[in-house]
Amino acid sequence: MVKQSVLVIGYVWVAPKSSAAGGRMLQLIEQFLQKKWKVTFASPSQKNLHDYDLTTIGVDEVSIALNNTSFDEFLKQLQPTIVVFDRFMMEEQFGWRVAENCPEALRILDTEDLHFLRKVRHQQYKKGEVFTNEALLNSDDTKREIASILRCDLSLIISDFEMNLLQSTFKIDKSLLLYLPFLLDKIDKKQTTEWKSFDKRNDFIFIGNFFHKPNVDAVLTLKKYIWKTIKDTLPNAKMYVYGDYANQQIKDLHNAKEGFIIKGFAENAKEVIENAKVLLAPLNFGAGIKGKLTDAMMCGTPSVTTTIGAEGMHKNLPWNGYVASNYNEFSKKAITLYTDEKSWQIAQKNGIAIINNIYDKANIGELFINKIEELQQDLEIHRTQNFLGSLLQHQTLQATRYMSKWIEEKNK
């Protein structure tokens, strides 16, 4: 059998300390490395301070250019058997070149989350409108991302909510989709005995990358609508806000007198979450799986979040704390978790059950690799059956090829 060579085309370089998306990508790469597959990570983006050095785990890193035939030459030399696009924007940019230069390579789209779902929710939230599927169907972002899903051989979908949405609303054939949440280690008794107990923990925490608009809005919501009620009841408690790329709007919320502390980037996210008593995540819009909430479960830290926050994350299992529908209820539930040890311990156990039943790396990882190998065996038949995908591939190849070549000529 041909030795597998995986090319991952990254929207950004891998930064697991800065974002859940970075952690997710590292999880996928580790699955490939476990199989002893050769992995190359390429990206057109600029390197940042907190990016992970993939060469330390045996992955080649390559900088690539947009709208440039140098990428074609790179592909011809590498000859990957699998190409993973990190978000649909990378498939739009490079998918046609992969189809043209490596037609037999399996094309996988890692959606991270459904961007169109997050964007439309944000737009409707800003307008004060109720979210509807009709708004999704009318969105240009939706059309772009769905087209990308159809052009690929397989798309990785991170939440069961998004799986249902794609199949029921957009009629995407199940053969093109794979439900693949975060791949996490099971929580065992050794870990739980090392966790700090209820009475050894203090304060509330929020953590999140501030390039991500739902996180900016969540912290503004905490300060404006939630924290005062909590602080009035718990005068000694503090709210610590961690996250990379904090803008001035976030920094200006810092108020030591009110106990609202902006800390910025956390070098060790696990440590700061483990020390906190409760994690608060009042997310008003968003999509996918929220890394801060799975991290809290992995650290034995109960959380309070919204319906959007918990969406697609726990199936029918009870939440790792509380899911609140309005700000007043959110504040009350946060106070309950902070002051009632029994409620806190039940929430902690719920988190263990969610991680061990839904995010088990060993089980999910095996399903992922098996799906890849199964598709490779009958790739031609799989593509023939995906007629809409081949139609879009044909049209995109024509349109994008000439646009890209025009841009390249213009830039010379």
Short mmCIF file of C-alpha atoms in Angstrom, two decimals:
data_model
loop_
_atom_site.label_atom_id
_atom_site.label_comp_id
_atom_site.label_asym_id
_atom_site.label_seq_id
_atom_site.Cartn_x
_atom_site.Cartn_y
_atom_site.Cartn_z
CA MET A 1 0.00 0.00 0.00
CA VAL A 2 1.18 3.55 -0.78
CA LYS A 3 2.63 5.36 2.26
CA GLN A 4 0.24 8.07 3.33
CA SER A 5 1.37 11.66 2.96
CA VAL A 6 -0.91 14.25 4.56
CA LEU A 7 -0.86 17.92 3.59
CA VAL A 8 -2.70 20.24 5.96
CA ILE A 9 -3.39 23.71 4.53
CA GLY A 10 -3.82 25.95 7.56
CA TYR A 11 -5.81 29.16 7.69
CA VAL A 12 -3.38 30.16 10.45
CA TRP A 13 -0.43 28.41 12.09
CA VAL A 14 -1.27 26.03 14.92
CA ALA A 15 -1.58 27.82 18.27
CA PRO A 16 -3.26 25.54 20.85
CA LYS A 17 -2.49 27.94 23.72
CA SER A 18 -4.35 30.76 21.97
CA SER A 19 -7.48 29.10 20.60
CA ALA A 20 -9.62 25.96 20.66
CA ALA A 21 -9.18 25.78 16.86
CA GLY A 22 -5.44 25.40 17.39
CA GLY A 23 -6.00 22.60 19.88
CA ARG A 24 -8.39 20.88 17.49
CA MET A 25 -5.87 20.97 14.62
CA LEU A 26 -3.14 19.54 16.83
CA GLN A 27 -5.50 16.68 17.79
CA LEU A 28 -6.02 15.80 14.11
CA ILE A 29 -2.29 15.96 13.34
CA GLU A 30 -1.56 13.64 16.28
CA GLN A 31 -3.97 11.06 14.82
CA PHE A 32 -2.03 11.05 11.54
CA LEU A 33 1.32 10.81 13.34
CA GLN A 34 0.10 7.83 15.39
CA LYS A 35 -0.34 5.98 12.10
CA LYS A 36 3.24 6.95 11.14
CA TRP A 37 1.93 9.01 8.22
CA LYS A 38 4.10 11.82 6.85
CA VAL A 39 2.53 15.19 7.72
CA THR A 40 3.25 18.58 6.16
CA PHE A 41 1.58 21.75 7.46
CA ALA A 42 1.46 24.69 5.05
CA SER A 43 -0.06 28.12 5.57
CA PRO A 44 -0.12 31.51 3.82
CA SER A 45 -0.50 33.34 7.16
CA GLN A 46 2.14 35.17 9.21
CA LYS A 47 3.72 33.43 12.20
CA ASN A 48 2.74 34.67 15.67
CA LEU A 49 4.47 34.61 19.05
CA HIS A 50 2.37 31.80 20.56
CA ASP A 51 2.38 29.45 17.54
CA TYR A 52 3.30 25.82 18.23
CA ASP A 53 6.50 24.54 16.60
CA LEU A 54 5.22 21.51 14.71
CA THR A 55 8.74 20.50 13.66
CA THR A 56 9.31 19.33 17.26
CA ILE A 57 6.80 16.50 16.68
CA GLY A 58 8.09 15.57 13.21
CA VAL A 59 5.81 17.72 11.03
CA ASP A 60 7.27 19.76 8.15
CA GLU A 61 6.22 23.44 8.12
CA VAL A 62 6.00 25.26 4.78
CA SER A 63 5.00 28.85 3.99
CA ILE A 64 2.86 29.13 0.86
CA ALA A 65 1.61 32.05 -1.24
CA LEU A 66 -1.91 32.89 -2.35
CA ASN A 67 -2.65 33.13 -6.09
CA ASN A 68 0.75 31.82 -7.09
CA THR A 69 1.81 28.90 -9.31
CA SER A 70 4.60 28.12 -6.83
CA PHE A 71 1.93 26.20 -4.89
CA ASP A 72 1.32 23.98 -7.94
CA GLU A 73 5.02 23.09 -8.08
CA PHE A 74 4.99 22.42 -4.33
CA LEU A 75 2.03 20.02 -4.78
CA LYS A 76 3.65 18.16 -7.68
CA GLN A 77 6.77 17.57 -5.61
CA LEU A 78 4.96 16.58 -2.39
CA GLN A 79 2.29 14.40 -4.06
CA PRO A 80 0.07 14.10 -0.95
CA THR A 81 -2.42 11.24 -0.70
CA ILE A 82 -4.61 13.27 1.71
CA VAL A 83 -5.18 17.03 1.80
CA VAL A 84 -6.88 18.64 4.80
CA PHE A 85 -8.27 22.16 4.38
CA ASP A 86 -8.38 24.10 7.64
CA ARG A 87 -11.72 25.94 7.23
CA PHE A 88 -13.59 26.50 3.99
CA MET A 89 -11.60 29.64 3.08
CA MET A 90 -8.54 27.47 2.44
CA GLU A 91 -10.55 25.10 0.26
CA GLU A 92 -11.78 28.07 -1.78
CA GLN A 93 -8.22 29.32 -2.26
CA PHE A 94 -6.37 26.07 -2.85
CA GLY A 95 -8.97 23.36 -3.53
CA TRP A 96 -9.01 23.80 -7.30
CA ARG A 97 -5.20 23.60 -7.44
CA VAL A 98 -5.26 20.38 -5.40
CA ALA A 99 -7.95 18.90 -7.69
CA GLU A 100 -5.90 19.84 -10.75
CA ASN A 101 -2.43 18.76 -9.57
CA CYS A 102 -3.28 15.85 -7.21
CA PRO A 103 -6.63 14.54 -8.49
CA GLU A 104 -6.34 11.25 -6.60
CA ALA A 105 -5.67 12.85 -3.20
CA LEU A 106 -8.52 12.56 -0.69
CA ARG A 107 -9.82 16.07 0.04
CA ILE A 108 -10.96 16.64 3.64
CA LEU A 109 -12.49 19.86 4.97
CA ASP A 110 -12.10 20.51 8.70
CA THR A 111 -14.89 23.04 9.24
CA GLU A 112 -13.73 23.88 12.84
CA ASP A 113 -17.31 25.07 13.26
CA LEU A 114 -19.89 26.19 10.71
CA HIS A 115 -18.74 29.75 10.04
CA PHE A 116 -21.98 30.71 8.33
CA LEU A 117 -23.96 29.67 11.40
CA ARG A 118 -21.82 31.82 13.68
CA LYS A 119 -21.86 34.80 11.29
CA VAL A 120 -25.62 34.79 10.67
CA ARG A 121 -26.32 34.43 14.39
CA HIS A 122 -24.03 37.40 15.04
CA GLN A 123 -25.78 39.52 12.40
CA GLN A 124 -29.21 38.71 13.79
CA TYR A 125 -28.06 39.27 17.37
CA LYS A 126 -26.78 42.76 16.46
CA LYS A 127 -30.11 43.56 14.80
CA GLY A 128 -32.08 42.20 17.78
CA GLU A 129 -33.71 39.58 15.54
CA VAL A 130 -34.62 35.99 16.43
CA PHE A 131 -32.39 33.41 14.72
CA THR A 132 -34.07 31.57 11.82
CA ASN A 133 -33.05 28.94 9.28
CA GLU A 134 -34.46 31.25 6.58
CA ALA A 135 -31.69 33.75 7.37
CA LEU A 136 -29.14 30.96 6.95
CA LEU A 137 -30.60 29.98 3.58
CA ASN A 138 -30.37 33.58 2.34
CA SER A 139 -26.78 34.15 3.43
CA ASP A 140 -23.93 34.32 0.89
CA ASP A 141 -21.59 32.95 3.58
CA THR A 142 -23.82 29.88 3.82
CA LYS A 143 -23.66 29.31 0.06
CA ARG A 144 -19.87 29.59 0.06
CA GLU A 145 -19.36 27.14 2.94
CA ILE A 146 -21.95 24.62 1.73
CA ALA A 147 -20.35 24.69 -1.75
CA SER A 148 -17.00 23.95 -0.13
CA ILE A 149 -18.48 21.01 1.81
CA LEU A 150 -19.96 19.60 -1.40
CA ARG A 151 -16.67 19.92 -3.30
CA CYS A 152 -14.76 17.90 -0.68
CA ASP A 153 -14.76 14.13 -0.27
CA LEU A 154 -15.35 14.43 3.48
CA SER A 155 -16.11 17.25 5.90
CA LEU A 156 -15.40 17.00 9.62
CA ILE A 157 -18.30 18.36 11.67
CA ILE A 158 -17.58 19.21 15.28
CA SER A 159 -21.05 19.15 16.89
CA ASP A 160 -24.12 16.93 16.58
CA PHE A 161 -26.27 20.08 16.24
CA GLU A 162 -24.34 21.05 13.11
CA MET A 163 -24.56 17.48 11.75
CA ASN A 164 -28.36 17.62 12.09
CA LEU A 165 -28.53 21.10 10.55
CA LEU A 166 -26.51 20.10 7.47
CA GLN A 167 -28.58 16.98 6.86
CA SER A 168 -32.05 18.32 7.65
CA THR A 169 -31.91 21.92 6.37
CA PHE A 170 -29.30 21.62 3.61
CA LYS A 171 -29.90 17.98 2.61
CA ILE A 172 -26.18 17.15 2.59
CA ASP A 173 -25.66 13.43 2.07
CA LYS A 174 -24.39 11.71 5.21
CA SER A 175 -21.58 10.04 3.22
CA LEU A 176 -19.91 13.46 2.87
CA LEU A 177 -19.94 14.20 6.61
CA LEU A 178 -18.19 12.80 9.67
CA TYR A 179 -19.17 13.83 13.19
CA LEU A 180 -15.80 14.38 14.83
CA PRO A 181 -15.84 16.39 18.08
CA PHE A 182 -12.70 17.21 20.10
CA LEU A 183 -10.49 14.16 20.69
CA LEU A 184 -9.73 14.19 24.41
CA ASP A 185 -8.19 11.81 26.92
CA LYS A 186 -10.60 10.16 29.33
CA ILE A 187 -10.68 11.55 32.86
CA ASP A 188 -9.52 8.83 35.27
CA LYS A 189 -9.54 8.57 39.07
CA LYS A 190 -5.88 9.58 39.33
CA GLN A 191 -6.72 12.94 37.71
CA THR A 192 -9.75 13.59 39.87
CA THR A 193 -7.79 12.96 43.09
CA GLU A 194 -5.30 15.65 41.99
CA TRP A 195 -8.02 18.27 41.44
CA LYS A 196 -8.36 21.01 44.04
CA SER A 197 -11.42 20.58 46.24
CA PHE A 198 -14.34 23.02 46.49
CA ASP A 199 -12.97 24.81 49.57
CA LYS A 200 -9.46 25.16 48.05
CA ARG A 201 -10.75 27.05 45.00
CA ASN A 202 -11.61 30.71 44.66
CA ASP A 203 -13.07 33.17 42.15
CA PHE A 204 -14.67 33.03 38.71
CA ILE A 205 -12.92 32.75 35.35
CA PHE A 206 -13.52 33.43 31.68
CA ILE A 207 -10.97 32.40 29.05
CA GLY A 208 -11.03 32.85 25.28
CA ASN A 209 -9.24 34.20 22.20
CA PHE A 210 -10.37 37.79 21.54
CA PHE A 211 -9.96 37.53 17.77
CA HIS A 212 -13.18 35.54 18.20
CA LYS A 213 -16.15 37.96 18.31
CA PRO A 214 -18.39 35.74 20.50
CA ASN A 215 -15.72 35.97 23.23
CA VAL A 216 -15.53 39.77 23.07
CA ASP A 217 -19.32 39.99 23.34
CA ALA A 218 -19.40 37.45 26.20
CA VAL A 219 -16.97 39.49 28.34
CA LEU A 220 -18.87 42.71 27.62
CA THR A 221 -22.06 40.87 28.67
CA LEU A 222 -20.39 39.66 31.88
CA LYS A 223 -19.37 43.18 32.86
CA LYS A 224 -22.59 44.93 31.81
CA TYR A 225 -25.33 42.52 32.88
CA ILE A 226 -24.00 39.77 35.17
CA TRP A 227 -21.02 40.65 37.37
CA LYS A 228 -22.63 43.34 39.54
CA THR A 229 -25.35 40.95 40.77
CA ILE A 230 -22.73 38.31 41.62
CA LYS A 231 -20.41 40.83 43.30
CA ASP A 232 -23.22 42.28 45.45
CA THR A 233 -23.89 38.79 46.85
CA LEU A 234 -20.24 37.65 46.96
CA PRO A 235 -18.24 40.81 47.77
CA ASN A 236 -14.92 38.95 48.14
CA ALA A 237 -15.14 37.09 44.82
CA LYS A 238 -13.19 38.18 41.75
CA MET A 239 -13.81 37.70 38.03
CA TYR A 240 -10.61 36.88 36.14
CA VAL A 241 -10.65 37.27 32.35
CA TYR A 242 -7.91 35.50 30.37
CA GLY A 243 -7.32 35.41 26.62
CA ASP A 244 -4.90 36.20 23.82
CA TYR A 245 -5.29 39.25 21.55
CA ALA A 246 -7.29 41.36 24.04
CA ASN A 247 -8.25 44.64 22.31
CA GLN A 248 -8.54 48.04 23.99
CA GLN A 249 -12.29 47.56 24.47
CA ILE A 250 -11.57 44.51 26.64
CA LYS A 251 -8.60 46.06 28.46
CA ASP A 252 -10.74 49.07 29.41
CA LEU A 253 -13.08 46.75 31.38
CA HIS A 254 -10.37 46.14 33.99
CA ASN A 255 -11.55 47.44 37.37
CA ALA A 256 -9.73 46.14 40.46
CA LYS A 257 -12.18 47.87 42.81
CA GLU A 258 -15.09 45.97 41.25
CA GLY A 259 -13.08 42.73 41.23
CA PHE A 260 -13.20 42.52 37.42
CA ILE A 261 -9.63 41.66 36.44
CA ILE A 262 -8.36 41.50 32.83
CA LYS A 263 -5.31 39.21 32.84
CA GLY A 264 -4.63 38.71 29.10
CA PHE A 265 -2.84 35.67 27.68
CA ALA A 266 -2.58 32.60 29.94
CA GLU A 267 0.66 30.71 29.45
CA ASN A 268 -0.92 27.71 31.20
CA ALA A 269 -4.69 27.70 30.64
CA LYS A 270 -5.12 24.41 32.51
CA GLU A 271 -3.56 25.83 35.66
CA VAL A 272 -5.71 28.97 35.81
CA ILE A 273 -8.92 27.01 35.13
CA GLU A 274 -8.04 24.39 37.79
CA ASN A 275 -7.58 27.11 40.41
CA ALA A 276 -10.96 28.77 39.70
CA LYS A 277 -14.15 27.66 41.39
CA VAL A 278 -16.54 28.39 38.49
CA LEU A 279 -16.11 29.23 34.79
CA LEU A 280 -18.62 31.70 33.30
CA ALA A 281 -19.36 31.79 29.55
CA PRO A 282 -22.41 33.93 28.65
CA LEU A 283 -22.19 33.35 24.88
CA ASN A 284 -24.94 35.13 22.94
CA PHE A 285 -23.97 33.77 19.52
CA GLY A 286 -21.50 31.27 18.11
CA ALA A 287 -21.25 27.74 16.75
CA GLY A 288 -19.38 24.47 17.21
CA ILE A 289 -17.78 23.22 20.42
CA LYS A 290 -16.45 25.75 22.89
CA GLY A 291 -12.97 24.80 24.03
CA LYS A 292 -13.23 26.80 27.26
CA LEU A 293 -16.17 24.57 28.33
CA THR A 294 -14.47 21.25 27.55
CA ASP A 295 -11.29 22.59 29.22
CA ALA A 296 -13.35 23.38 32.33
CA MET A 297 -14.68 19.81 32.42
CA MET A 298 -11.14 18.44 31.96
CA CYS A 299 -10.05 20.53 34.97
CA GLY A 300 -13.00 19.63 37.21
CA THR A 301 -14.29 23.21 37.10
CA PRO A 302 -18.10 23.57 36.84
CA SER A 303 -19.48 26.19 34.48
CA VAL A 304 -22.48 28.38 33.78
CA THR A 305 -23.22 29.04 30.11
CA THR A 306 -26.07 29.80 27.72
CA THR A 307 -28.07 27.56 25.38
CA ILE A 308 -25.72 28.63 22.56
CA GLY A 309 -22.71 27.80 24.75
CA ALA A 310 -23.85 24.26 25.54
CA GLU A 311 -25.30 23.57 22.08
CA GLY A 312 -24.04 20.38 20.45
CA MET A 313 -21.72 19.65 23.37
CA HIS A 314 -23.40 17.22 25.77
CA LYS A 315 -26.09 15.27 23.86
CA ASN A 316 -28.64 14.16 26.49
CA LEU A 317 -26.25 14.19 29.44
CA PRO A 318 -26.75 16.71 32.28
CA TRP A 319 -24.54 19.81 32.02
CA ASN A 320 -21.34 20.48 33.92
CA GLY A 321 -23.14 23.12 36.01
CA TYR A 322 -26.03 25.17 34.64
CA VAL A 323 -27.39 26.37 31.30
CA ALA A 324 -29.16 29.71 31.86
CA SER A 325 -31.64 31.38 29.51
CA ASN A 326 -31.36 34.99 30.77
CA TYR A 327 -28.84 37.18 32.58
CA ASN A 328 -30.67 37.24 35.90
CA GLU A 329 -30.90 33.45 35.99
CA PHE A 330 -27.25 33.25 34.88
CA SER A 331 -26.13 35.35 37.88
CA LYS A 332 -28.22 33.28 40.32
CA LYS A 333 -26.87 29.97 38.99
CA ALA A 334 -23.30 31.28 39.21
CA ILE A 335 -23.87 32.19 42.87
CA THR A 336 -25.43 28.76 43.57
CA LEU A 337 -22.44 26.90 42.12
CA TYR A 338 -20.03 29.13 44.00
CA THR A 339 -21.69 28.70 47.39
CA ASP A 340 -23.33 25.24 47.34
CA GLU A 341 -20.70 22.49 47.56
CA LYS A 342 -23.17 19.69 46.79
CA SER A 343 -24.36 21.36 43.55
CA TRP A 344 -20.72 22.03 42.63
CA GLN A 345 -19.70 18.38 43.13
CA ILE A 346 -22.66 17.07 41.10
CA ALA A 347 -21.72 19.49 38.28
CA GLN A 348 -18.12 18.28 38.38
CA LYS A 349 -19.23 14.63 38.03
CA ASN A 350 -21.48 15.60 35.11
CA GLY A 351 -18.45 17.07 33.35
CA ILE A 352 -16.50 13.83 33.79
CA ALA A 353 -19.39 11.85 32.24
CA ILE A 354 -19.61 14.23 29.25
CA ILE A 355 -15.87 14.02 28.47
CA ASN A 356 -15.64 10.24 28.91
CA ASN A 357 -18.77 9.44 26.89
CA ILE A 358 -18.63 11.97 24.04
CA TYR A 359 -14.99 13.02 23.55
CA ASP A 360 -13.08 9.76 24.03
CA LYS A 361 -9.99 10.17 21.83
CA ALA A 362 -9.24 6.46 21.43
CA ASN A 363 -12.72 5.64 20.13
CA ILE A 364 -13.25 8.72 17.93
CA GLY A 365 -9.71 8.64 16.52
CA GLU A 366 -10.14 5.07 15.32
CA LEU A 367 -13.43 5.98 13.59
CA PHE A 368 -11.71 8.90 11.85
CA ILE A 369 -8.80 6.86 10.47
CA ASN A 370 -11.12 4.02 9.42
CA LYS A 371 -13.33 6.48 7.51
CA ILE A 372 -10.33 7.88 5.63
CA GLU A 373 -9.09 4.43 4.60
CA GLU A 374 -12.59 3.31 3.62
CA LEU A 375 -13.07 6.34 1.34
CA GLN A 376 -9.66 5.88 -0.29
CA GLN A 377 -10.56 2.35 -1.32
CA ASP A 378 -13.59 3.49 -3.37
CA LEU A 379 -12.85 7.17 -4.00
CA GLU A 380 -13.90 7.15 -7.65
CA ILE A 381 -17.32 5.65 -6.82
CA HIS A 382 -17.73 8.05 -3.88
CA ARG A 383 -17.08 11.05 -6.15
CA THR A 384 -19.34 9.76 -8.92
CA GLN A 385 -22.21 9.51 -6.42
CA ASN A 386 -21.56 13.09 -5.25
CA PHE A 387 -22.83 14.65 -8.49
CA LEU A 388 -23.45 18.13 -7.04
CA GLY A 389 -19.91 18.12 -5.72
CA SER A 390 -18.40 17.21 -9.09
CA LEU A 391 -20.58 19.85 -10.77
CA LEU A 392 -19.35 22.53 -8.33
CA GLN A 393 -15.78 21.29 -8.69
CA HIS A 394 -16.03 21.68 -12.48
CA GLN A 395 -17.49 25.21 -12.27
CA THR A 396 -15.09 26.32 -9.54
CA LEU A 397 -12.09 24.94 -11.40
CA GLN A 398 -12.98 27.12 -14.37
CA ALA A 399 -13.95 30.32 -12.53
CA THR A 400 -11.38 30.30 -9.73
CA ARG A 401 -8.52 29.20 -11.96
CA TYR A 402 -8.90 32.22 -14.24
CA MET A 403 -9.49 34.68 -11.42
CA SER A 404 -6.40 33.42 -9.60
CA LYS A 405 -4.25 33.53 -12.74
CA TRP A 406 -5.46 37.09 -13.43
CA ILE A 407 -4.50 38.15 -9.87
CA GLU A 408 -1.10 36.50 -10.25
CA GLU A 409 -0.43 38.34 -13.50
CA LYS A 410 -1.60 41.61 -11.98
CA ASN A 411 0.80 41.17 -9.03
CA LYS A 412 3.84 40.58 -11.24
#
